[in-house]
Coordinates of C-alpha atoms in Angstrom, one line a residue:
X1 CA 59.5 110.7 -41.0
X2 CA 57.0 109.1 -43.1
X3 CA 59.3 106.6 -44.8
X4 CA 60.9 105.9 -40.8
X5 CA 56.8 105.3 -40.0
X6 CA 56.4 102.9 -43.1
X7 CA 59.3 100.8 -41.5
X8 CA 58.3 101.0 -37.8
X9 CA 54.6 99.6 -39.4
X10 CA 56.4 97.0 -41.3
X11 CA 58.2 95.3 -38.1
X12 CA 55.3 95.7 -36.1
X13 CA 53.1 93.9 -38.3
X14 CA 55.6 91.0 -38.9
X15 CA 56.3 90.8 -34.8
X16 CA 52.3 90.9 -34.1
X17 CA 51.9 88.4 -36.7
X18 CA 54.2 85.7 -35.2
X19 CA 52.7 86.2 -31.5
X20 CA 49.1 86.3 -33.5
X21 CA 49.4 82.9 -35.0
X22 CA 51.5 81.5 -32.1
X23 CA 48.5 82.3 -29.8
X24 CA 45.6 81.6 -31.9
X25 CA 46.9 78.2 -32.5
X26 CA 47.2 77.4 -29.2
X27 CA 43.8 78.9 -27.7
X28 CA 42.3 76.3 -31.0
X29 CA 44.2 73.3 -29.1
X30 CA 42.9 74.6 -25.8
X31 CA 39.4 75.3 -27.0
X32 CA 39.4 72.3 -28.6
X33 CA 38.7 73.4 -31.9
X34 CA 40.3 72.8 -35.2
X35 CA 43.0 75.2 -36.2
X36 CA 40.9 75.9 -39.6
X37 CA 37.9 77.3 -37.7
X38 CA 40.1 79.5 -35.8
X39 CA 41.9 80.3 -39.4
X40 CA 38.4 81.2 -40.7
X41 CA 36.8 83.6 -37.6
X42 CA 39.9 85.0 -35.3
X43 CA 42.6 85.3 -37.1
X44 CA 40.8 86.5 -40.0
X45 CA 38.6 88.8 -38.7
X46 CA 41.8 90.2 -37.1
X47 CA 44.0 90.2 -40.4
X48 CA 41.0 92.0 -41.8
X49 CA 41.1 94.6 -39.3
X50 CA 42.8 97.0 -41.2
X51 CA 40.5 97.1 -44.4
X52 CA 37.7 97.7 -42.1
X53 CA 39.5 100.6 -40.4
X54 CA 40.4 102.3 -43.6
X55 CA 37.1 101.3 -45.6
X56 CA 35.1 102.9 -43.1
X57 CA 36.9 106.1 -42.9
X58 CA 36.8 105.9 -46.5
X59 CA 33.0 106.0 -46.7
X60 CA 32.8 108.5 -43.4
X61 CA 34.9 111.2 -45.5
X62 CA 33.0 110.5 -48.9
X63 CA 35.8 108.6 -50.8
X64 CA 34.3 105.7 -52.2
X65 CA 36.4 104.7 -54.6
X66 CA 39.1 103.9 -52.1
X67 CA 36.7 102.1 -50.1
X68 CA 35.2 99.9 -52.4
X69 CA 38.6 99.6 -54.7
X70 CA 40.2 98.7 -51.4
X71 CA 38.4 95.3 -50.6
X72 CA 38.3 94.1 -54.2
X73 CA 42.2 94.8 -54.5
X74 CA 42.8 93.1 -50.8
X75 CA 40.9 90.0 -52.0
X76 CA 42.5 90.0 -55.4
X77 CA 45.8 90.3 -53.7
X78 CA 45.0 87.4 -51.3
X79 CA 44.0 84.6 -53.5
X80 CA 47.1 85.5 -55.7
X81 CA 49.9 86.5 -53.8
X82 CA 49.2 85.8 -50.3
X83 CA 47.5 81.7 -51.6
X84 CA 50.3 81.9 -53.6
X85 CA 53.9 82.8 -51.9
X86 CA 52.4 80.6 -48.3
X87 CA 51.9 77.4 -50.7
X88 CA 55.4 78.5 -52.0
X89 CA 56.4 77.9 -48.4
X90 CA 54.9 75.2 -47.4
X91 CA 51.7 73.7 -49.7
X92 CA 48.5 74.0 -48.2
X93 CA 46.3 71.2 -47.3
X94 CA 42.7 71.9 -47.7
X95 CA 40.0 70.2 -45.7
X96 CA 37.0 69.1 -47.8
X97 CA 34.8 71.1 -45.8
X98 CA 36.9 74.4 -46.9
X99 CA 36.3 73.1 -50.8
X100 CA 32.4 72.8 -50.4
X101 CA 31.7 75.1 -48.4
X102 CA 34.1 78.3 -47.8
X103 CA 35.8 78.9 -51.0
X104 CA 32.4 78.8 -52.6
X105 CA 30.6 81.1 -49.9
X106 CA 33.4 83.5 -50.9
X107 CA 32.3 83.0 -54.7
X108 CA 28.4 83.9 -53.6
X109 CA 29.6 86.8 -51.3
X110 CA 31.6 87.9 -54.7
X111 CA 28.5 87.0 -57.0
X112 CA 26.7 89.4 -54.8
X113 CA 28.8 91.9 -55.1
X114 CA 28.2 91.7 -58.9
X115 CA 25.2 91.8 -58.7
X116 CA 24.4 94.9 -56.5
X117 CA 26.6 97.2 -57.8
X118 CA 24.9 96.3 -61.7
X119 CA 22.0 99.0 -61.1
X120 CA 22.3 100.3 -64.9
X121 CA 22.7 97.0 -66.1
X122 CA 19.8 95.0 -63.9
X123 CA 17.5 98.2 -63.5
X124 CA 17.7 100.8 -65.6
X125 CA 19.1 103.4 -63.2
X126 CA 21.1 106.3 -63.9
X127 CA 24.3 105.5 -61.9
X128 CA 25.5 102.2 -60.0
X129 CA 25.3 102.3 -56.6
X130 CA 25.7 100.0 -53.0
X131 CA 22.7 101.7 -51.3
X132 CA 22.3 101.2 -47.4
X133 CA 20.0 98.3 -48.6
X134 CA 22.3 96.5 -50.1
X135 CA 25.1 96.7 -47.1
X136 CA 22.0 95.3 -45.0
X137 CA 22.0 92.8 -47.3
X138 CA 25.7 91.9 -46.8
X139 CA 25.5 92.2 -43.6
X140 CA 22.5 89.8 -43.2
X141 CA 24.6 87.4 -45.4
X142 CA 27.7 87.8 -43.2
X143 CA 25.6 86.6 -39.8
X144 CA 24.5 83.4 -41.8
X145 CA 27.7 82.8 -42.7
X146 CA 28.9 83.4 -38.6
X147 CA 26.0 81.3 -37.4
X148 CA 27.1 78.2 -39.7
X149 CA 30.6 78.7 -38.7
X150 CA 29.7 78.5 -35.4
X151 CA 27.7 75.4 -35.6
X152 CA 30.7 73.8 -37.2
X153 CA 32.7 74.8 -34.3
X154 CA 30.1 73.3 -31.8
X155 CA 30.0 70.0 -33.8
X156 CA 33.8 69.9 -33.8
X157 CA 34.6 70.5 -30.3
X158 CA 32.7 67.7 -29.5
X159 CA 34.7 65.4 -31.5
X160 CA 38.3 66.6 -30.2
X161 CA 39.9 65.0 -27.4
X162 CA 40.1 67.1 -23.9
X163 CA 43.1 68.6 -23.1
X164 CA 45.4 68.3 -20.2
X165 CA 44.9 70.6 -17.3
X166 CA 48.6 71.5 -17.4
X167 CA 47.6 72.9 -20.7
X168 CA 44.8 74.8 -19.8
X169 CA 47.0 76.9 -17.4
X170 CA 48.4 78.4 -20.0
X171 CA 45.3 80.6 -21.1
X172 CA 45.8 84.0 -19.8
X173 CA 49.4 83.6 -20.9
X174 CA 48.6 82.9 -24.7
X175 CA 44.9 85.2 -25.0
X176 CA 47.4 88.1 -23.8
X177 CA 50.2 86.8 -26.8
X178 CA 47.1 87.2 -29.1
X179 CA 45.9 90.6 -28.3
X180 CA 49.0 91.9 -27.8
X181 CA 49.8 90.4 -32.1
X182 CA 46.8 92.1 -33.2
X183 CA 47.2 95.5 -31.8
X184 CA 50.6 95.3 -33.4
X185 CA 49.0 94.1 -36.5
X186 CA 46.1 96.3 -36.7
X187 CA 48.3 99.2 -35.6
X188 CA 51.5 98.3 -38.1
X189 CA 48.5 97.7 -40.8
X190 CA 47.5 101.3 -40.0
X191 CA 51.2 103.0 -40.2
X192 CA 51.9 100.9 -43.1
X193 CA 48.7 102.1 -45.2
X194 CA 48.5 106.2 -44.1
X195 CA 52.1 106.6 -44.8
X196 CA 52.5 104.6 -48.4
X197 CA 49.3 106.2 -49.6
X198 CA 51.0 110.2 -48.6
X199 CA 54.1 109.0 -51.0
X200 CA 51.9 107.4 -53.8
X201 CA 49.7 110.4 -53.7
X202 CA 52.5 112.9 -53.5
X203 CA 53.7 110.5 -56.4
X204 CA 50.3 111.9 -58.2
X205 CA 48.6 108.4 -58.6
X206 CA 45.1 108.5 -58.5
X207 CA 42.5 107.7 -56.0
X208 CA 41.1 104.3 -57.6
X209 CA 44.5 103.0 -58.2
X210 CA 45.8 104.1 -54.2
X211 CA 42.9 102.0 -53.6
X212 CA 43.4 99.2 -55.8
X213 CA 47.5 98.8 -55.4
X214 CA 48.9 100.8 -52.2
X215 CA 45.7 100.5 -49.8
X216 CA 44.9 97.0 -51.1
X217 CA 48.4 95.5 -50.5
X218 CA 48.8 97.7 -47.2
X219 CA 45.7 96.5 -45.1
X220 CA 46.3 93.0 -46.6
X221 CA 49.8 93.2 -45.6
X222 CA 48.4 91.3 -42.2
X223 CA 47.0 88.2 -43.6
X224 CA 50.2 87.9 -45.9
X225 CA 52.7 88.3 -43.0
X226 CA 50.3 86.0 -40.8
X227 CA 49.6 83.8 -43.4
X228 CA 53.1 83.5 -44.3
X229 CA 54.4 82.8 -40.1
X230 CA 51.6 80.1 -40.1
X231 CA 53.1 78.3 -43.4
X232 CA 56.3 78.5 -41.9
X233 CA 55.7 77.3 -38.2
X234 CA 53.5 74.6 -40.5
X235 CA 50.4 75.7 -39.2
X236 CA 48.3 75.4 -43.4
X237 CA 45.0 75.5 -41.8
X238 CA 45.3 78.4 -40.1
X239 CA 47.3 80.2 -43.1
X240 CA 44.4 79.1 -45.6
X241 CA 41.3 79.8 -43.4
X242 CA 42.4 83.2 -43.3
X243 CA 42.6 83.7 -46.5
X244 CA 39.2 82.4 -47.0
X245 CA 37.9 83.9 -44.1
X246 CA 39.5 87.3 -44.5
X247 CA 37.9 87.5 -48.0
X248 CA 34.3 86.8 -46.6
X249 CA 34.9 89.5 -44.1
X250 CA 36.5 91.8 -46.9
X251 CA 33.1 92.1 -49.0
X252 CA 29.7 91.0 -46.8
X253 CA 31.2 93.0 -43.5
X254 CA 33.7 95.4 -44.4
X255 CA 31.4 96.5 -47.6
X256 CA 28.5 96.1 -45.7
X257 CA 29.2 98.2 -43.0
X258 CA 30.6 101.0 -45.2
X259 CA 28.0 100.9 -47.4
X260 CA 24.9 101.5 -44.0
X261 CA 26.9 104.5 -42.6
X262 CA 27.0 106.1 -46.5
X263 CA 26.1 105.0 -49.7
X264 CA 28.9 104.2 -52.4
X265 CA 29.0 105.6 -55.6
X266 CA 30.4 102.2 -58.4
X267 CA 33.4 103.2 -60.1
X268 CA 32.4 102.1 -64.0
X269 CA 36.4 100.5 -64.3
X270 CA 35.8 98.8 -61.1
X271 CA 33.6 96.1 -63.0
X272 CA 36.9 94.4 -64.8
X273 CA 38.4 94.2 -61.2
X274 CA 35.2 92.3 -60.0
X275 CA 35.3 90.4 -62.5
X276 CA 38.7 89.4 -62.1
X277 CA 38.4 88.7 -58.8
X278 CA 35.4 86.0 -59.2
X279 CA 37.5 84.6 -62.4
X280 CA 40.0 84.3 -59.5
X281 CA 38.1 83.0 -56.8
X282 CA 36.9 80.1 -59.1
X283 CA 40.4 79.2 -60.2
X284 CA 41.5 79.1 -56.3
X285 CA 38.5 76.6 -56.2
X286 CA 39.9 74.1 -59.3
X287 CA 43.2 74.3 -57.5
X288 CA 42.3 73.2 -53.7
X289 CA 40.1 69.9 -55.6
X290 CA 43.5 68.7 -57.4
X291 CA 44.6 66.2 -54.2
X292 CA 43.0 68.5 -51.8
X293 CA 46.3 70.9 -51.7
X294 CA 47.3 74.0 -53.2
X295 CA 51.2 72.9 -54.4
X296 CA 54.2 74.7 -55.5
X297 CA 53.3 74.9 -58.7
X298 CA 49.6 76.5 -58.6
X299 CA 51.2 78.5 -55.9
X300 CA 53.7 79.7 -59.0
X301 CA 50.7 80.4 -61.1
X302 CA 48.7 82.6 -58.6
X303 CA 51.8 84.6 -57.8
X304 CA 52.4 85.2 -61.2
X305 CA 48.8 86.3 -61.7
X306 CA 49.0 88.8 -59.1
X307 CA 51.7 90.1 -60.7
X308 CA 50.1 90.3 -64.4
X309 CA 46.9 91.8 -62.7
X310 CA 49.1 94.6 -61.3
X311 CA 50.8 95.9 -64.4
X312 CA 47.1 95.6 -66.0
X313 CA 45.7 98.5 -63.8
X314 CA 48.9 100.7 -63.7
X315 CA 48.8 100.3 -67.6
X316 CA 44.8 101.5 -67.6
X317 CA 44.6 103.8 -65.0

């Protein structure tokens, strides 16, 4: 039965994906506002659903080490392999905005991360720790970062064209289309995720690499699938701002939010992974400057990455 669930969560996650994107890119249109916003606040906070759900059940029921592994393996996972099989697909274009101002928030919200989780290093204490402070902290980040995408949106709805009536009739049809995809996403995510992790665990892997590998790749399965529908139905902007916008969530709301209902305890061989994942996030950022497009090629080298970062933590764990 669990192996019949881990299927059932698989279909449903690529069927809500395809209504997902198919909707959100037409309530942008309708709204008047550019398929990359929408990318970077809908369709990523939706895609992201799944590491919330499982990060903060994680912290409720005192296993922090999935939690936190969790969101550093989905973000790992998405600049890799998700950046990386969609520009496979179809290369993504990148908006200049998206290179100075998005990609690098995510490096702050990761350089954050760093920083909070140093407490031995930076101040002398005994263990390292995300107190309730610091997910205030990430949280306080993560409404900047909501009011300034926001203000984008405002400025850019002015600037689009109004649309015809005939297509404003079709609201109700395509807000229940995108409901409907993320139920099925957030619901597929959560079949996908419970049932891989019983194998791996009846498997006898431990509970930092459930987190890093099966968790991380299961809640993240959403943005790939999405991701991948938008590259296809040539919909980059979308596909790219949530990536982005998924890996903002991941660490300043996701982490936040786990971190104020219960402190998490820092893993010591969760630094390399942090580490990784800023090396990472700076690499994405050289990438989208070269002719404002992520090609086939870096696509190629990111997917390879992901794949060299994977047998790296089976080999040390």
């Amino acid at each position: 039965m669990t192996y019949v669930l881990l299927v059932v969560g698989f279909a449903l996650l690529i069927k809500g994906a395809d209504f997902f994107v198919e909707g959100a890119s037409k309530i942008a249109s309708l709204l008047r506002v550019s398929p990359l916003l929408i990318g970077l606040t809908i369709v990523a906070f939706g895609t992201s659903s799944p590491e919330a759900t499982v990060s903060i059940l994680a912290a409720l029921d005192g296993s922090a080490e999935v939690s936190l592994g969790n969101v550093i393996g989905s973000n790992i996972f998405n600049i890799t392999l998700v950046v990386g099989i969609t520009a496979l697909i179809n290369p993504l274009n990148v908006e200049s905005a998206t290179i100075r101002k998005e990609i690098p928030f995510t490096l702050l919200g990761s350089m954050v991360l760093l920083v909070v989780i140093s407490d031995i290093a930076l101040q002398g204490f005994s263990t390292n720790l995300i107190t309730r402070s610091d997910g205030f902290i990430f949280l306080l980040i993560f409404t900047v970062f909501m009011y300034y995408i926001f203000e984008v949106a405002r400025n850019n709805r002015d600037q689009m064209e109004t649309e015809e009536a005939t297509e404003r009739s079709s609201w109700g049809k395509n807000a229940v289309r995108t409901l409907l995809g993320l139920a099925a996403i957030i619901f597929g995510g959560e079949l996908v995720v419970r049932n891989s992790t019983e194998i791996a665990v009846s498997l006898g892997m431990s509970e930092t690499l459930v987190g890093l590998t099966i968790v991380a790749v299961g809640t993240s399965l959403p943005e790939l699938v999405t991701s991948i529908t938008a590259a296809i139905k040539k919909q980059s902007e979308i596909a790219l701002g949530n990536i982005v916008g998924s890996n903002i969530f991941n660490i300043l709301f996701v982490l936040g939010a786990s971190s104020v209902i219960a402190p998490l305890p820092v893993n010591s061989k969760i630094f390399m992974d942090v580490f990784i994942m800023l090396f990472l996030t700076v690499v994405l950022l050289v990438f989208s400057r070269t002719r404002y497009r992520i090609g086939k090629i870096e696509g190629s080298i990111l997917a390879i990455a992901y794949v060299i970062y994977l047998i790296f933590i089976i080999l040390r764990n």
